[in-house]
Amino acid sequence: MNTFRIGFDGPAVDNGEIDVADLAPALLALGEFFEAANRALNKDRADVKLKIRATEKGSFVALLALDVSFIVDILDAVAAHPERVTAANDLMDLVIKGGKIVGGAAVGTYGFFKTLKWLKGKRPDSAVQNDDGTTSLTKDGTTIIVDQRTIVLLEDIATREATEKFVRTSFRQQGIKTVTLDEEDGQDDEPDLTLTKADIGSATVPEPSEDEITETSDTREALLKIVSAQFAEGYLWRFTDGTNTFTASMDDVDFVKRLDNSEIVLSKNDTLRCVIEETQQLAGNRLKTDTKIIHVKDHISGARQLRLL
């Protein structure tokens, strides 16, 4: 088990107190981060738990314990095993430890968060895997060294999403200036890791590159009941197909023109027989669906009469 401190500093915690409603989401998000990082490195061979042990007055410091419980102990016992479990102290080192830039050159091995801060939301210009289990990352002429397991965390979508959630949640309360992570017995004056609001951008999951995006498109005819119509340009209409309710852009220029000229008057429960185009885009773990009304073939008024005969 590895014990470390998380500290919140700023006007909001000058008296050494913090509202539990503000603290709990940040700690839960941090727990989700370690769970995601553990899954990325250890798969299903080890569980991780983040426990709060105590609080001490300063700004506001919470003492946390990180426990990685081994499911298959033999894998950790054999050091030469390529699938060796990453223990709690190793995981903490990968997350909060790291080198620094001195005179334009990197000193020491960078940890996960410090690598994110160095990248500043961008991708490295190059990544070269070394023979000693490390990787050299180069950006803007500067090269840093990271553990290969840090690369695993950087490339794991769940870990990156949990990281963004933790950083954003930590600074959600007004008056929090810094968040620090530090080993419990750390002797240095400076904490191992200091985060500020400026680091939210660095923690934000970058947009996938074009080769990481999968896209599919389908055009079909459908009957759609109007839930709400939006006549202002750029706003989406809301429809239901009898099962699902969704939004779509009205791209039939002729139909919109007829509406503007009052040639067509819409009323409650109106239905459109139309040609729709659905485009689905998978970027990372995010699936997005865009729907367009390409052509309205028929407008069926909701105020219809029953046929007597």
CSV table of N, CA and C in Angstrom, one decimal, residues 215-219 236 246-250 276-282 286-294:
chain,number,residue,atom,x,y,z
A,215,GLU,N,-16.2,6.3,-39.6
A,215,GLU,CA,-17.4,7.0,-40.0
A,215,GLU,C,-18.2,6.1,-41.0
A,216,THR,N,-19.6,6.2,-40.8
A,216,THR,CA,-20.5,5.5,-41.7
A,216,THR,C,-21.7,6.4,-41.9
A,217,SER,N,-22.3,6.3,-43.1
A,217,SER,CA,-23.4,7.1,-43.5
A,217,SER,C,-24.5,6.3,-44.1
A,218,ASP,N,-25.8,6.7,-43.9
A,218,ASP,CA,-26.9,5.9,-44.4
A,218,ASP,C,-28.0,6.9,-44.8
A,219,THR,N,-28.6,6.7,-46.0
A,219,THR,CA,-29.7,7.6,-46.4
A,219,THR,C,-30.9,6.7,-46.6
A,236,LEU,N,-31.7,23.1,-34.5
A,236,LEU,CA,-32.1,21.8,-34.9
A,236,LEU,C,-33.6,21.6,-34.6
A,246,PHE,N,-35.2,12.4,-31.5
A,246,PHE,CA,-33.8,12.8,-31.8
A,246,PHE,C,-33.9,14.2,-32.5
A,247,THR,N,-32.8,14.9,-32.7
A,247,THR,CA,-32.7,16.2,-33.3
A,247,THR,C,-32.1,16.0,-34.7
A,248,ALA,N,-32.5,16.9,-35.6
A,248,ALA,CA,-32.0,16.8,-37.0
A,248,ALA,C,-32.0,18.2,-37.6
A,249,SER,N,-31.1,18.5,-38.5
A,249,SER,CA,-31.0,19.7,-39.2
A,249,SER,C,-32.0,19.7,-40.4
A,250,MET,N,-32.7,20.8,-40.7
A,250,MET,CA,-33.6,20.8,-41.8
A,250,MET,C,-32.8,21.4,-43.0
A,276,ILE,N,-33.9,11.1,-45.1
A,276,ILE,CA,-33.0,11.5,-44.1
A,276,ILE,C,-31.6,10.9,-44.3
A,277,GLU,N,-30.6,11.6,-43.9
A,277,GLU,CA,-29.2,11.1,-44.0
A,277,GLU,C,-28.6,11.1,-42.5
A,278,GLU,N,-28.2,9.9,-42.1
A,278,GLU,CA,-27.6,9.7,-40.8
A,278,GLU,C,-26.1,9.4,-41.0
A,279,THR,N,-25.3,10.2,-40.3
A,279,THR,CA,-23.9,9.9,-40.3
A,279,THR,C,-23.4,9.6,-38.9
A,280,GLN,N,-22.8,8.5,-38.7
A,280,GLN,CA,-22.2,8.1,-37.4
A,280,GLN,C,-20.7,8.2,-37.4
A,281,GLN,N,-20.1,8.7,-36.4
A,281,GLN,CA,-18.7,8.9,-36.3
A,281,GLN,C,-18.2,8.4,-34.9
A,282,LEU,N,-17.3,7.5,-35.0
A,282,LEU,CA,-16.7,6.9,-33.8
A,282,LEU,C,-15.3,7.5,-33.7
A,286,ARG,N,-16.0,7.8,-28.2
A,286,ARG,CA,-17.1,8.7,-28.4
A,286,ARG,C,-17.8,8.4,-29.7
A,287,LEU,N,-19.1,8.1,-29.6
A,287,LEU,CA,-19.9,7.8,-30.8
A,287,LEU,C,-20.9,8.9,-30.9
A,288,LYS,N,-20.9,9.6,-32.1
A,288,LYS,CA,-21.7,10.7,-32.4
A,288,LYS,C,-22.5,10.4,-33.6
A,289,THR,N,-23.8,10.8,-33.6
A,289,THR,CA,-24.7,10.6,-34.7
A,289,THR,C,-25.3,12.0,-35.1
A,290,ASP,N,-25.2,12.3,-36.4
A,290,ASP,CA,-25.7,13.5,-37.0
A,290,ASP,C,-26.8,13.1,-38.0
A,291,THR,N,-28.0,13.8,-37.9
A,291,THR,CA,-29.1,13.5,-38.8
A,291,THR,C,-29.5,14.7,-39.5
A,292,LYS,N,-29.7,14.6,-40.8
A,292,LYS,CA,-30.1,15.7,-41.7
A,292,LYS,C,-31.3,15.3,-42.5
A,293,ILE,N,-32.3,16.3,-42.6
A,293,ILE,CA,-33.4,16.1,-43.4
A,293,ILE,C,-33.1,16.6,-44.8
A,294,ILE,N,-32.8,15.7,-45.7
A,294,ILE,CA,-32.4,16.1,-47.1
A,294,ILE,C,-33.5,16.6,-47.9
